[in-house]
mmCIF file of C-alpha atoms and ligand atoms in Angstrom:
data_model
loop_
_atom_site.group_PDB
_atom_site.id
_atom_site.type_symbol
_atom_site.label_atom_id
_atom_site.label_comp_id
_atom_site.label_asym_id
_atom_site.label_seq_id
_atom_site.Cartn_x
_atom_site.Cartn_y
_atom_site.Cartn_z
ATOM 1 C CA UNK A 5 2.974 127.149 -13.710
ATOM 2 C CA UNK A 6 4.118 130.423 -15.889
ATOM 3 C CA UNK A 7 5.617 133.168 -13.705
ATOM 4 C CA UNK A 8 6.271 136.437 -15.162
ATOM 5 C CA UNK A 9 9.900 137.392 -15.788
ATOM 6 C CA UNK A 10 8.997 140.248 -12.616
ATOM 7 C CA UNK A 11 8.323 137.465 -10.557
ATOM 8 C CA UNK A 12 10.895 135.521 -11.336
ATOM 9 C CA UNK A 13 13.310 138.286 -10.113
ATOM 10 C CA UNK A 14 11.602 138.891 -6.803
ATOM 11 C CA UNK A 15 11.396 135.031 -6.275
ATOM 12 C CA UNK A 16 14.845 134.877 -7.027
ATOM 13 C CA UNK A 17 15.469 137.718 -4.316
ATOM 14 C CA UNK A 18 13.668 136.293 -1.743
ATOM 15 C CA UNK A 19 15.735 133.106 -2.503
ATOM 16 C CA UNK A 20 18.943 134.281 -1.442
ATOM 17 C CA UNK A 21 17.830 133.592 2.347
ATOM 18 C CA UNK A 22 15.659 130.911 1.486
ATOM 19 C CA UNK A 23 17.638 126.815 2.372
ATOM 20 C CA UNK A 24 17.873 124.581 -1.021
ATOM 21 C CA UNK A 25 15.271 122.513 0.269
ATOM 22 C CA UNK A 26 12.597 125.595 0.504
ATOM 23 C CA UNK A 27 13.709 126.340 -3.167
ATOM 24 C CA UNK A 28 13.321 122.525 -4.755
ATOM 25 C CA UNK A 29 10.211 122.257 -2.760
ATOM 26 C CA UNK A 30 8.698 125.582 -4.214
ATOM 27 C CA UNK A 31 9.977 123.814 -7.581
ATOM 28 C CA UNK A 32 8.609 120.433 -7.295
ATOM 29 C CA UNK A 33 5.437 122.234 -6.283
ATOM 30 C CA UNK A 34 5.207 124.754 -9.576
ATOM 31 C CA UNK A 35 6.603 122.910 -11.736
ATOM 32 C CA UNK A 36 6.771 118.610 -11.557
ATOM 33 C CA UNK A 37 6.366 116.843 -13.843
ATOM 34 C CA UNK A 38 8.011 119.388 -16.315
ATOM 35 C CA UNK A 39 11.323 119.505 -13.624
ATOM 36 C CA UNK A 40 14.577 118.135 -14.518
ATOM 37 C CA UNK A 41 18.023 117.711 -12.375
ATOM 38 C CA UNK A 42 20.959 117.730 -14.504
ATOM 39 C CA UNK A 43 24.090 115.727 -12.811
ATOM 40 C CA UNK A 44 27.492 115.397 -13.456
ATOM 41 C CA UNK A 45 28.171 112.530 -10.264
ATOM 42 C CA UNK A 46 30.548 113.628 -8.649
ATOM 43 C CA UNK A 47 31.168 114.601 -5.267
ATOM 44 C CA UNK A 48 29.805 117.571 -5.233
ATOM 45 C CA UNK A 49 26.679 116.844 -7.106
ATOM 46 C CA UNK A 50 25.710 114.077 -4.075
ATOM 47 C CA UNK A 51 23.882 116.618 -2.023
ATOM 48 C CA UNK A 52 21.501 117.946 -4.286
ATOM 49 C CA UNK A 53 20.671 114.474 -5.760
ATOM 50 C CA UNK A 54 19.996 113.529 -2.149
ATOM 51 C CA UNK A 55 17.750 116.539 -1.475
ATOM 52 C CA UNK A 56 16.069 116.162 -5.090
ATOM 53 C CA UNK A 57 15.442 112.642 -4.611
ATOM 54 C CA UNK A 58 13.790 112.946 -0.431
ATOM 55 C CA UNK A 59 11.435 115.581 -2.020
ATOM 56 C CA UNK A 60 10.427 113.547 -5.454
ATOM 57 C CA UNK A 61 12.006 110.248 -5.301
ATOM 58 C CA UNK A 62 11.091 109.597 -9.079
ATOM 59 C CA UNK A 63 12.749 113.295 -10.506
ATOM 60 C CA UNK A 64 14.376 112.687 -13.860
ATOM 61 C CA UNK A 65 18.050 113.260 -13.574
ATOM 62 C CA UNK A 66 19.865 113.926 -17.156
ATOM 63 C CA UNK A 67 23.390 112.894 -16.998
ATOM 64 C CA UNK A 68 25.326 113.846 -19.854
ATOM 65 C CA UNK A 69 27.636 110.671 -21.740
ATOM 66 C CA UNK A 70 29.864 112.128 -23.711
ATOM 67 C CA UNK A 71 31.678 108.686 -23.985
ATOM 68 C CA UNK A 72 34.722 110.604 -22.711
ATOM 69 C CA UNK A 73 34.081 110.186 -18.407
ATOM 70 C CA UNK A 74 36.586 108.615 -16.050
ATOM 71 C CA UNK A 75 35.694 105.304 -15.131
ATOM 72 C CA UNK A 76 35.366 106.451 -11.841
ATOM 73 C CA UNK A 77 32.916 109.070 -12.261
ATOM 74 C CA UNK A 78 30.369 105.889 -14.282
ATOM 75 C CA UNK A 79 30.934 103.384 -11.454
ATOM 76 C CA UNK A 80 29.344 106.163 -8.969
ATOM 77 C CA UNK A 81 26.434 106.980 -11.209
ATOM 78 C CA UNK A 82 25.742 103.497 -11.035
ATOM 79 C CA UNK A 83 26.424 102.626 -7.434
ATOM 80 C CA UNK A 84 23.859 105.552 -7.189
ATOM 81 C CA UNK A 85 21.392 104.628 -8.816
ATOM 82 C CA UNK A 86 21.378 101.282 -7.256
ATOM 83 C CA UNK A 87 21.626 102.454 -3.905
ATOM 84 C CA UNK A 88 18.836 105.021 -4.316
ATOM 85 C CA UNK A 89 16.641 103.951 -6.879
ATOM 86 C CA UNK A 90 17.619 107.214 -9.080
ATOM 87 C CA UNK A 91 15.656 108.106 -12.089
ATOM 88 C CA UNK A 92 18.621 108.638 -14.198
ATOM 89 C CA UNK A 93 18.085 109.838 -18.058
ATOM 90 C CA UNK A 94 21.400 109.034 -20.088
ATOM 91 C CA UNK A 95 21.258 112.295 -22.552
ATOM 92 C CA UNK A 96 23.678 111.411 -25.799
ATOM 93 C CA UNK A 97 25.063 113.169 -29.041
ATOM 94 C CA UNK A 98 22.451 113.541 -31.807
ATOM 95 C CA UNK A 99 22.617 110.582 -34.289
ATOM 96 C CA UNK A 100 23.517 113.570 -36.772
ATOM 97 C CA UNK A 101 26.931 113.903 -35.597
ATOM 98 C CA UNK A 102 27.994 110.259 -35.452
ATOM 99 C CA UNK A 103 30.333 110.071 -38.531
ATOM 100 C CA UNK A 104 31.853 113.618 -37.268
ATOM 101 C CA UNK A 105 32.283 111.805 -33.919
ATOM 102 C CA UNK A 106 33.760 108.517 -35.181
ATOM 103 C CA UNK A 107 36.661 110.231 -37.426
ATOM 104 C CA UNK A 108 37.557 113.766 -35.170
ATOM 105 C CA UNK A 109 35.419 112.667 -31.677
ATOM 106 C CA UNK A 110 38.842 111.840 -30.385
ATOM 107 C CA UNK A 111 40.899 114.305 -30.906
ATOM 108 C CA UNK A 112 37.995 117.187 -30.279
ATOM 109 C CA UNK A 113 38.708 117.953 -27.225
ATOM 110 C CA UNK A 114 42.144 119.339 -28.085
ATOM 111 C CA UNK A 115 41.439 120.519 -31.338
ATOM 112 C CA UNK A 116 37.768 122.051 -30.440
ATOM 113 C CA UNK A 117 36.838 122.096 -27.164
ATOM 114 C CA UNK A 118 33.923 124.296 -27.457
ATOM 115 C CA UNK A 119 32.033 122.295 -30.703
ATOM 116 C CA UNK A 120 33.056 119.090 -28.627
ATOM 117 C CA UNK A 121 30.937 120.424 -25.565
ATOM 118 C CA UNK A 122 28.232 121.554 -28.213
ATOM 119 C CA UNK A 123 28.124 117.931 -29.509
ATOM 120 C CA UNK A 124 28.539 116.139 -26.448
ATOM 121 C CA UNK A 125 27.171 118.056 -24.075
ATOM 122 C CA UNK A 126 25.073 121.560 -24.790
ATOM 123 C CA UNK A 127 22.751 120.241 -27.867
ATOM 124 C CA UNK A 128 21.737 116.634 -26.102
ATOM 125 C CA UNK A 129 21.075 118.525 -23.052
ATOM 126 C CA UNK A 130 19.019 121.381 -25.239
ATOM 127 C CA UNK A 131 17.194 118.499 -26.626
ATOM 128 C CA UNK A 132 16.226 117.241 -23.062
ATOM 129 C CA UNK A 133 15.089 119.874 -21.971
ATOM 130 C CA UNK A 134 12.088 120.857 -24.782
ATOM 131 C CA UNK A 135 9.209 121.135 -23.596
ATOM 132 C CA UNK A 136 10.252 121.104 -19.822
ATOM 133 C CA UNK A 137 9.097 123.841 -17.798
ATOM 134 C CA UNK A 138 12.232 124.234 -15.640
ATOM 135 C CA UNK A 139 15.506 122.575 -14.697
ATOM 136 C CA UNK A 140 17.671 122.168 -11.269
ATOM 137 C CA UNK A 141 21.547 122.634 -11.547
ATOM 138 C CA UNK A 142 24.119 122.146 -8.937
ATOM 139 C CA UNK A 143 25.880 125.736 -10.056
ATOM 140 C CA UNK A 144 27.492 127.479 -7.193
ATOM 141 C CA UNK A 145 28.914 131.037 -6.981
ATOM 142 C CA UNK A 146 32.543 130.624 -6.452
ATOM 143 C CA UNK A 147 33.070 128.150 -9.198
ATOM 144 C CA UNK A 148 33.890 130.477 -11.821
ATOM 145 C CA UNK A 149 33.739 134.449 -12.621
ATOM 146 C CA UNK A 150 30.607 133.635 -14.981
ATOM 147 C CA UNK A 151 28.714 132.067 -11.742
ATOM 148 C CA UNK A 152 29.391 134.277 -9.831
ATOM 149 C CA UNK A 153 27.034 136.626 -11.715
ATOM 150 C CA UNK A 154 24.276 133.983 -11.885
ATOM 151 C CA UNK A 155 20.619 134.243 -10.117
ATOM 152 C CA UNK A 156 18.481 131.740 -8.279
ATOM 153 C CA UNK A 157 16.209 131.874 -10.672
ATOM 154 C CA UNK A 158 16.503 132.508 -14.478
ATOM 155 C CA UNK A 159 15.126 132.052 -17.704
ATOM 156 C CA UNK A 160 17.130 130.691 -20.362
ATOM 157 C CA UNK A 161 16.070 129.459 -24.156
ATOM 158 C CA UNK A 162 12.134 129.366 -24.654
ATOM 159 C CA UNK A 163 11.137 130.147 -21.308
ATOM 160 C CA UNK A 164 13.073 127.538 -19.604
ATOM 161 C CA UNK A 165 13.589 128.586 -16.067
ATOM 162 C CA UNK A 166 17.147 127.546 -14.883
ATOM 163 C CA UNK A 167 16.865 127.158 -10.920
ATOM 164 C CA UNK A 168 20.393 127.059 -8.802
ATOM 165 C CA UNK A 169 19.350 125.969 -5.331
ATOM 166 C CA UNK A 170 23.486 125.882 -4.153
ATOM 167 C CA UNK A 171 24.258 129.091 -5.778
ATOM 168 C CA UNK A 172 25.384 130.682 -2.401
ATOM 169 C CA UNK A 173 26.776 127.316 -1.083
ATOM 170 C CA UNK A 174 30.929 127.230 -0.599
ATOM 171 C CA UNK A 175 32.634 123.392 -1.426
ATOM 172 C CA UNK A 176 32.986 123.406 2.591
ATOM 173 C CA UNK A 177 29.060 123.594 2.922
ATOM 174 C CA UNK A 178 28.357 121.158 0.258
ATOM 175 C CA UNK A 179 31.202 118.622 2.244
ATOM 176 C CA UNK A 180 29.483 119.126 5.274
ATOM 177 C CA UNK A 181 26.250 118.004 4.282
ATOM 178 C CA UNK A 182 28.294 115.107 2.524
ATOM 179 C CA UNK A 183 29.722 114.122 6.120
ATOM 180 C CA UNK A 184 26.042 115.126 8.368
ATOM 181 C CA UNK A 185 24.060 112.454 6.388
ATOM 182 C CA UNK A 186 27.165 110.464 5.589
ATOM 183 C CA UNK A 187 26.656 110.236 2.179
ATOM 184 C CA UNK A 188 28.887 108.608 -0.167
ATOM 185 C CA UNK A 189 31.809 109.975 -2.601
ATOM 186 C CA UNK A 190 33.362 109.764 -5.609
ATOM 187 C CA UNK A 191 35.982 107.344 -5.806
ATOM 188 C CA UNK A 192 38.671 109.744 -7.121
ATOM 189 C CA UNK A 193 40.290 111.737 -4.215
ATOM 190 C CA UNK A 194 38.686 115.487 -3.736
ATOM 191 C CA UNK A 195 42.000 116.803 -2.252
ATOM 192 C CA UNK A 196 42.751 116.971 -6.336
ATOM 193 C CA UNK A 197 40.210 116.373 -8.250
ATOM 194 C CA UNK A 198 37.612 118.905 -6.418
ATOM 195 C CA UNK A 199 36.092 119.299 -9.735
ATOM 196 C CA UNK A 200 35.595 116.551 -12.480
ATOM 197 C CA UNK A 201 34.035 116.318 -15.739
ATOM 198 C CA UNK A 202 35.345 114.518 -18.919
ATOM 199 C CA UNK A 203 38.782 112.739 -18.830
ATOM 200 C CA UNK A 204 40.375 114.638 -21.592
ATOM 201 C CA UNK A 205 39.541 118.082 -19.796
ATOM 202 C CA UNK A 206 40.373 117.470 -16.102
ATOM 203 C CA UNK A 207 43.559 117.107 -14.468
ATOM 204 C CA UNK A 208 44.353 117.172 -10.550
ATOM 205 C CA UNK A 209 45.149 120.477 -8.959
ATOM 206 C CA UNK A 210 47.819 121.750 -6.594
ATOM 207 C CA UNK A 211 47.790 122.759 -3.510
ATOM 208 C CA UNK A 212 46.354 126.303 -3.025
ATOM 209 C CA UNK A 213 44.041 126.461 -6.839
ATOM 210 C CA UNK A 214 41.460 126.938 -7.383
ATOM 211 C CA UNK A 215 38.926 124.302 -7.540
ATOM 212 C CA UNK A 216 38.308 124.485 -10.938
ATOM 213 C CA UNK A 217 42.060 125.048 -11.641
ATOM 214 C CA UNK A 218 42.243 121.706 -13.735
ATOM 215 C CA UNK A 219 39.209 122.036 -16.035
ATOM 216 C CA UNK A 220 40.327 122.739 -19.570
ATOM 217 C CA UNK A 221 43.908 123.772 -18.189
ATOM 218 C CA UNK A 222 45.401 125.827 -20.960
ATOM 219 C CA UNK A 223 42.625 126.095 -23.082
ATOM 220 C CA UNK A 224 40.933 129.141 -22.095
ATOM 221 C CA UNK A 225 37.973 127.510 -21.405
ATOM 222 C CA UNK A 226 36.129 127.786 -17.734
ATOM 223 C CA UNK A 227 32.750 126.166 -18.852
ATOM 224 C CA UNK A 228 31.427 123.655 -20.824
ATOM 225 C CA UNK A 229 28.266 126.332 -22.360
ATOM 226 C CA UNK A 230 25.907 124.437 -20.274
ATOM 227 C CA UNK A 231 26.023 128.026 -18.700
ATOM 228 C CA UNK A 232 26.936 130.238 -21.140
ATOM 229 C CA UNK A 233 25.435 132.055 -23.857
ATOM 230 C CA UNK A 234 26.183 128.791 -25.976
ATOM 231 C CA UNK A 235 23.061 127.180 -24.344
ATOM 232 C CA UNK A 236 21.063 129.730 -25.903
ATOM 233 C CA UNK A 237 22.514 129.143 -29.312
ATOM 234 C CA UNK A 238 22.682 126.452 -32.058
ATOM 235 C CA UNK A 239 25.070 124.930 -34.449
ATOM 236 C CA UNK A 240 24.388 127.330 -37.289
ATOM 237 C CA UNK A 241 25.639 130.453 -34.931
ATOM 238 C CA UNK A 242 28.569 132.174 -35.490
ATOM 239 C CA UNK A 243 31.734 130.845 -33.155
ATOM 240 C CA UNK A 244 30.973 126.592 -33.266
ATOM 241 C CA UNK A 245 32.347 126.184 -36.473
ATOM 242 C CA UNK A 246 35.776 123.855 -37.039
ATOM 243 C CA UNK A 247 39.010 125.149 -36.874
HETATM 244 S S1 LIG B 3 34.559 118.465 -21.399
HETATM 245 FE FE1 LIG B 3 36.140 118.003 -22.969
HETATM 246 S S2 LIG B 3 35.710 115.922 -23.736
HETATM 247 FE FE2 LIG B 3 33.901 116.643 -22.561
HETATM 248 S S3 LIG B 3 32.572 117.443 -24.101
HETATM 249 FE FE3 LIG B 3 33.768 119.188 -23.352
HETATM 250 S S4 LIG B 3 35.627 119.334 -24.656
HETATM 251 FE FE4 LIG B 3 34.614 117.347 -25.031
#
């Protein structure tokens, strides 16, 4: 189902009251089978893959292998899908970057962070999601300064509706759910790794930062582009080039 952008921003309003199971049901009912989950499988993401999966047990859920995840963080996305039966979509680099990726792949997250999370993680997850009608992310609001500006609902590239059900969520709401249906966690310890995405971009935080704290530490870098403008853009645009 098309909704007008209008809509979408009084939807979106009436969301901010609305539970994250009222919002995936209203999405599972407009828009399945053109709905995707992304996942990144860790702690955090277990309640919404729990909620996605008790309202459509067969969702696709894209998770993105870069070829650069902890082990940890792959032994969990397979313990879940064996435990739940997941629908998991492994999304890739394009074929077109393989030499690129077998000579610099290594060394790109140092030397290029943001073209190694276009590679590895924004264009394979742009390619996804063509021709889907809208996609379910585990954002929350006070991850990072750019979330915290994010909506419910929102359109991104070619009338892809982005929908946040845990935007208003705090980590000690998402644990609590974790602990109420005794759900399972990532092996590595949340105490310091709260937040964890590839191995070469996370390192465990002290006591008192931020969540996010050890996500691209030093590299002034807060987000992968998943959520940025850089979703909106491709190779050719100005700012992915290499250094
Ligand atoms: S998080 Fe790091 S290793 Fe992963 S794609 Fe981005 S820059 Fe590369």
């Amino acid at each position: 189902m098309k909704f007008s952008p209008e809509e979408i921003e009084s939807l979106s309003l009436q969301f901010e009251s609305a539970s994250p199971q009222e919002i995936i049901d209203w999405a599972v009912k407009n828009f399945c089978p053109n709905l995707a989950l992304s996942s990144s499988f860790q702690t955090q993401s277990v309640p919404l893959i729990h909620m996605v999966k008790e309202a459509k047990p067969d969702m696709r859920i894209f998770f993105l292998d870069t070829g650069m995840h902890f082990w940890d963080t792959l032994f969990f996305r397979e313990h879940l899908e064996q435990i739940w039966n997941l629908n998991i979509v492994d999304l890739r680099p394009d074929e077109k970057w393989r030499m690129v990726l077998r000579h610099f792949g290594h060394d790109l997250p140092q030397t290029d962070p943001n073209l190694c999370c276009f590679i590895r993680k924004v264009q394979p997850m742009q390619k996804a999601m063509d021709g889907l009608g809208a996609w379910i992310t585990g954002i929350r609001r006070e991850q990072t300064e750019n979330r915290a500006h994010a909506k419910i609902l929102e359109y991104k590239r070619d009338g892809l509706l982005r929908i946040a059900p845990l935007l208003n969520w705090t980590l000690d709401e998402v644990l609590d759910y974790i602990s109420a249906n005794n759900l399972p966690r990532h092996p590595m310890p949340l105490s310091r790794y709260p937040s964890i995405g590839c191995k070469p971009c996370t390192r465990a935080i002290q006591l008192g930062e931020n969540e996010r704290a050890g996500r691209w530490d030093g590299q002034g870098k807060t987000e992968c582009g998943l959520h940025t403008e850089m979703f909106n853009q491709d190779i050719r645009a100005e700012g992915f080039k290499f250094k």
